[in-house]
Amino acid sequence: MSKRFYITTAIDYVNGQPHLGHAYEKIIADVIARARRSLGEEVFFLTGLDEHGQKVQQAAIAEKKSPQAYCDELAADWKNFAKKLELANDDFVRTTEPRHKEFVQTTLSKLNDAGQFYRKTYAGFYSTKEETFLTEKDRLPDGTFDPTYGEVVELKEDNYYFKLGAHQQWLIDYIEANPLFIQPDYRRNEVLGFLKNNTLEDLCISRPAARLNWGIPLPFDKNFVTYVWFDALVNYISIPNAHQKLELWPANVHVIGKDILKFHAVYWPIMLKAMNLPLPKQILVHGWWQKDGAKISKSTGNIVDPIAVIDEWGLDAFRFYVLRELDIGPDGNWTDAGFRSRYSAELANGLGNLVNRSLSMLKRYRNGIVPAKSDELAADAAKAADETRALLKQNQLQAALQSIWSLVNRANKYVDETAPFKLAKDPAQVKRLDEVLYNLVETCRVLAILLNPFLPGTSAKIFAQLGLKETSDKFSQAVWGKLNSGHQIGEPAPLFPRKDI
Ligand code: MSP
């Protein structure tokens, strides 16, 4: 059996409700997973929750619940959220599950036996909020620590450390030799800059159980629990291990946000090297969303609630906006006005109008029966399909949508140019009207297939309205002329109802 295309998202801290940023990352991964399936590959798509550590323990205490009960309640909400986004994921990991915990402990034992860890006493500064040790280098010019670290306390304690330094040059060489390992390029350069200008300090992989007990106990010293990042990153292989019959590792793509790049591009590769495992093929780094030019924040109320947007506008409108508005890489800015404007211009008046008028005219002028084949728009459709295929393989989702919309726009222009409503009035133009109608409905069919990874619900609706029994998730069917003459289409209905704004 050939290796599956294995794609993951970051696993979210279960210390609150999902927001726009979490939704965005999952949708990116979902589109890539669906695209690969459409292109004929076998795919495994993993997402899930990061449930241990200080943040979760504190959130549970604040609600006067045990951490496990707190996680169980919230995990249900997050699983529902994955359903709400219609993610095509194959598994959903929770790091409190035995299958994960046991694997983390086995891994820790192996690394310990191999002499990768050592114990030492640390005296210095610690940020509880970021669960990280700080050094003099982390001080701002005025001597304080960055407010993002929250309260910084001084402590003195024993811990276990993982030897990172020995692998620094190896990692630099690897990243230089593999340009696609970290994408986009400017994120890759950031990591290279960091590695070349700093000496890697060893990574503290434990926390004393006396201070933090919500974690996986170190198998070789029960007075400590595992540092949450060491636990969390291992999910990417603990779950493949639980599906031993499938060949999954190495991952093809880890989709993550820019804030957790160091963990994925520095710590994780070195952990894998120490485990004698191959590295993931690619770390795909997206930017951060703001709303109305300001940080998304629960405390200031500057939030976008994905569930509310989906309930009001539909899932595909939400998926479309985040993917079309923001390329994978830079930061983005959500505005309600921008959302409405794309909804009305590109979805309702663009795609929706094209499909609705094409099918309605076929219904009105030809009783919904597909006329003889014609290929006036075949070259435009082939161009969009070729471009989309190539762009999907490079995870260029925004550019793929632009290419698909060039076909939407071309076909809408074709309606204006050929004016089928005029042709219908002229008995001498029967054949010409047949040609125009075929080109329009066939373009709608091809569009449905190209759109499938992005807007799966809309894609299925177009196929249903076309009266096609098969599913729209096979890219190989996006070739011109598959719609047969004599085929009876179904009932047209608006895909994106216009809203009075
Ligand atoms: N638990 C860690 C990840 C462990 S992966 C082994 C974590 N969780 S998180 O919940 O804080 O973030 C999860 C993902 O959501 C990260 O990739 C992060 O970049 C992303 N986002 C969180 N807020 C975001 C925005 N405002 N915009 C876009 N993505 C954002 O980090």
mmCIF file of C-alpha atoms in Angstrom, residues 290-423:
data_model
loop_
_atom_site.group_PDB
_atom_site.id
_atom_site.type_symbol
_atom_site.label_atom_id
_atom_site.label_comp_id
_atom_site.label_asym_id
_atom_site.label_seq_id
_atom_site.Cartn_x
_atom_site.Cartn_y
_atom_site.Cartn_z
ATOM 1 C CA GLN A 290 -7.274 40.604 13.402
ATOM 2 C CA LYS A 291 -10.723 42.156 13.435
ATOM 3 C CA ASP A 292 -11.153 45.770 12.319
ATOM 4 C CA GLY A 293 -7.412 46.280 12.565
ATOM 5 C CA ALA A 294 -7.131 45.233 16.226
ATOM 6 C CA LYS A 295 -6.115 42.068 18.030
ATOM 7 C CA ILE A 296 -8.837 39.493 18.478
ATOM 8 C CA SER A 297 -9.463 39.380 22.202
ATOM 9 C CA LYS A 298 -12.167 38.014 24.410
ATOM 10 C CA SER A 299 -11.524 40.588 27.106
ATOM 11 C CA THR A 300 -12.035 43.579 24.799
ATOM 12 C CA GLY A 301 -14.920 41.871 23.000
ATOM 13 C CA ASN A 302 -13.172 42.253 19.644
ATOM 14 C CA ILE A 303 -14.093 38.800 18.337
ATOM 15 C CA VAL A 304 -15.576 37.045 15.347
ATOM 16 C CA ASP A 305 -17.778 34.146 16.388
ATOM 17 C CA PRO A 306 -17.479 31.631 13.542
ATOM 18 C CA ILE A 307 -20.617 29.781 14.635
ATOM 19 C CA ALA A 308 -22.732 32.947 14.501
ATOM 20 C CA VAL A 309 -21.378 33.815 11.032
ATOM 21 C CA ILE A 310 -22.048 30.287 9.769
ATOM 22 C CA ASP A 311 -25.578 30.299 11.176
ATOM 23 C CA GLU A 312 -26.348 33.583 9.478
ATOM 24 C CA TRP A 313 -24.535 33.207 6.136
ATOM 25 C CA GLY A 314 -23.856 29.518 5.687
ATOM 26 C CA LEU A 315 -20.689 27.479 6.108
ATOM 27 C CA ASP A 316 -19.435 27.889 2.549
ATOM 28 C CA ALA A 317 -19.685 31.675 2.698
ATOM 29 C CA PHE A 318 -17.485 31.577 5.807
ATOM 30 C CA ARG A 319 -15.002 29.142 4.251
ATOM 31 C CA PHE A 320 -14.879 31.223 1.093
ATOM 32 C CA TYR A 321 -14.224 34.510 2.851
ATOM 33 C CA VAL A 322 -11.307 33.327 4.991
ATOM 34 C CA LEU A 323 -9.596 31.511 2.130
ATOM 35 C CA ARG A 324 -10.180 34.155 -0.531
ATOM 36 C CA GLU A 325 -9.380 37.126 1.698
ATOM 37 C CA LEU A 326 -6.126 35.831 3.167
ATOM 38 C CA ASP A 327 -3.262 33.989 1.525
ATOM 39 C CA ILE A 328 -1.433 31.422 3.676
ATOM 40 C CA GLY A 329 1.335 33.497 5.268
ATOM 41 C CA PRO A 330 0.559 37.132 5.962
ATOM 42 C CA ASP A 331 -1.721 38.464 8.682
ATOM 43 C CA GLY A 332 -5.323 39.185 7.816
ATOM 44 C CA ASN A 333 -8.026 41.569 8.879
ATOM 45 C CA TRP A 334 -11.666 40.561 9.202
ATOM 46 C CA THR A 335 -14.235 43.269 8.591
ATOM 47 C CA ASP A 336 -17.968 42.622 8.442
ATOM 48 C CA ALA A 337 -18.208 45.009 5.481
ATOM 49 C CA GLY A 338 -15.505 43.067 3.618
ATOM 50 C CA PHE A 339 -17.295 39.817 4.338
ATOM 51 C CA ARG A 340 -20.616 41.144 3.011
ATOM 52 C CA SER A 341 -19.018 42.624 -0.027
ATOM 53 C CA ARG A 342 -17.362 39.336 -1.037
ATOM 54 C CA TYR A 343 -20.598 37.489 -0.292
ATOM 55 C CA SER A 344 -22.609 39.705 -2.544
ATOM 56 C CA ALA A 345 -20.088 40.268 -5.373
ATOM 57 C CA GLU A 346 -18.358 36.915 -5.663
ATOM 58 C CA LEU A 347 -20.839 34.418 -4.249
ATOM 59 C CA ALA A 348 -24.358 35.792 -4.848
ATOM 60 C CA ASN A 349 -23.771 37.851 -8.019
ATOM 61 C CA GLY A 350 -20.808 35.847 -9.291
ATOM 62 C CA LEU A 351 -21.065 32.096 -8.805
ATOM 63 C CA GLY A 352 -24.669 31.975 -7.582
ATOM 64 C CA ASN A 353 -26.044 34.058 -10.391
ATOM 65 C CA LEU A 354 -24.129 32.113 -13.049
ATOM 66 C CA VAL A 355 -25.414 28.745 -11.883
ATOM 67 C CA ASN A 356 -28.940 29.964 -11.295
ATOM 68 C CA ARG A 357 -29.413 31.679 -14.621
ATOM 69 C CA SER A 358 -27.685 28.923 -16.595
ATOM 70 C CA LEU A 359 -29.908 26.227 -15.138
ATOM 71 C CA SER A 360 -33.064 28.356 -15.169
ATOM 72 C CA MET A 361 -32.624 29.151 -18.865
ATOM 73 C CA LEU A 362 -32.059 25.506 -19.698
ATOM 74 C CA LYS A 363 -35.227 24.722 -17.793
ATOM 75 C CA ARG A 364 -37.265 27.477 -19.440
ATOM 76 C CA TYR A 365 -36.038 27.123 -23.031
ATOM 77 C CA ARG A 366 -35.295 23.380 -23.256
ATOM 78 C CA ASN A 367 -37.370 21.811 -20.440
ATOM 79 C CA GLY A 368 -34.138 21.106 -18.558
ATOM 80 C CA ILE A 369 -32.790 18.765 -21.228
ATOM 81 C CA VAL A 370 -29.106 19.158 -22.076
ATOM 82 C CA PRO A 371 -28.650 19.999 -25.785
ATOM 83 C CA ALA A 372 -25.930 18.734 -28.145
ATOM 84 C CA LYS A 373 -22.339 19.175 -27.004
ATOM 85 C CA SER A 374 -20.463 22.340 -27.878
ATOM 86 C CA ASP A 375 -17.033 23.514 -26.834
ATOM 87 C CA GLU A 376 -16.823 27.277 -26.988
ATOM 88 C CA LEU A 377 -15.830 27.572 -23.314
ATOM 89 C CA ALA A 378 -13.831 24.318 -23.259
ATOM 90 C CA ALA A 379 -10.451 26.059 -23.435
ATOM 91 C CA ASP A 380 -11.365 28.455 -20.619
ATOM 92 C CA ALA A 381 -12.522 25.546 -18.466
ATOM 93 C CA ALA A 382 -9.362 23.539 -19.211
ATOM 94 C CA LYS A 383 -7.189 26.499 -18.312
ATOM 95 C CA ALA A 384 -8.939 26.966 -14.969
ATOM 96 C CA ALA A 385 -8.761 23.228 -14.238
ATOM 97 C CA ASP A 386 -5.037 22.979 -15.082
ATOM 98 C CA GLU A 387 -4.177 26.025 -13.022
ATOM 99 C CA THR A 388 -6.305 24.893 -10.099
ATOM 100 C CA ARG A 389 -4.730 21.433 -10.088
ATOM 101 C CA ALA A 390 -1.201 22.868 -10.075
ATOM 102 C CA LEU A 391 -2.017 25.454 -7.402
ATOM 103 C CA LEU A 392 -3.730 22.914 -5.150
ATOM 104 C CA LYS A 393 -0.638 20.732 -5.256
ATOM 105 C CA GLN A 394 1.373 23.716 -4.022
ATOM 106 C CA ASN A 395 -1.170 24.560 -1.293
ATOM 107 C CA GLN A 396 -1.824 27.905 -3.014
ATOM 108 C CA LEU A 397 -5.440 28.089 -2.005
ATOM 109 C CA GLN A 398 -6.118 31.768 -2.534
ATOM 110 C CA ALA A 399 -4.580 31.698 -6.015
ATOM 111 C CA ALA A 400 -6.627 28.607 -6.882
ATOM 112 C CA LEU A 401 -9.817 30.459 -5.944
ATOM 113 C CA GLN A 402 -8.754 33.371 -8.123
ATOM 114 C CA SER A 403 -8.249 31.008 -11.015
ATOM 115 C CA ILE A 404 -11.661 29.395 -10.470
ATOM 116 C CA TRP A 405 -13.299 32.810 -10.366
ATOM 117 C CA SER A 406 -11.703 33.754 -13.644
ATOM 118 C CA LEU A 407 -13.862 30.988 -15.118
ATOM 119 C CA VAL A 408 -16.942 32.192 -13.216
ATOM 120 C CA ASN A 409 -16.395 35.684 -14.594
ATOM 121 C CA ARG A 410 -15.700 34.449 -18.099
ATOM 122 C CA ALA A 411 -18.957 32.485 -18.126
ATOM 123 C CA ASN A 412 -20.987 35.385 -16.751
ATOM 124 C CA LYS A 413 -19.514 37.594 -19.454
ATOM 125 C CA TYR A 414 -20.409 34.928 -22.021
ATOM 126 C CA VAL A 415 -24.054 35.173 -20.953
ATOM 127 C CA ASP A 416 -23.948 38.929 -21.448
ATOM 128 C CA GLU A 417 -22.222 38.623 -24.825
ATOM 129 C CA THR A 418 -24.413 35.885 -26.253
ATOM 130 C CA ALA A 419 -27.685 37.182 -24.700
ATOM 131 C CA PRO A 420 -29.547 33.841 -24.685
ATOM 132 C CA PHE A 421 -32.814 35.584 -23.673
ATOM 133 C CA LYS A 422 -32.712 37.375 -27.043
ATOM 134 C CA LEU A 423 -31.756 34.214 -28.937
#
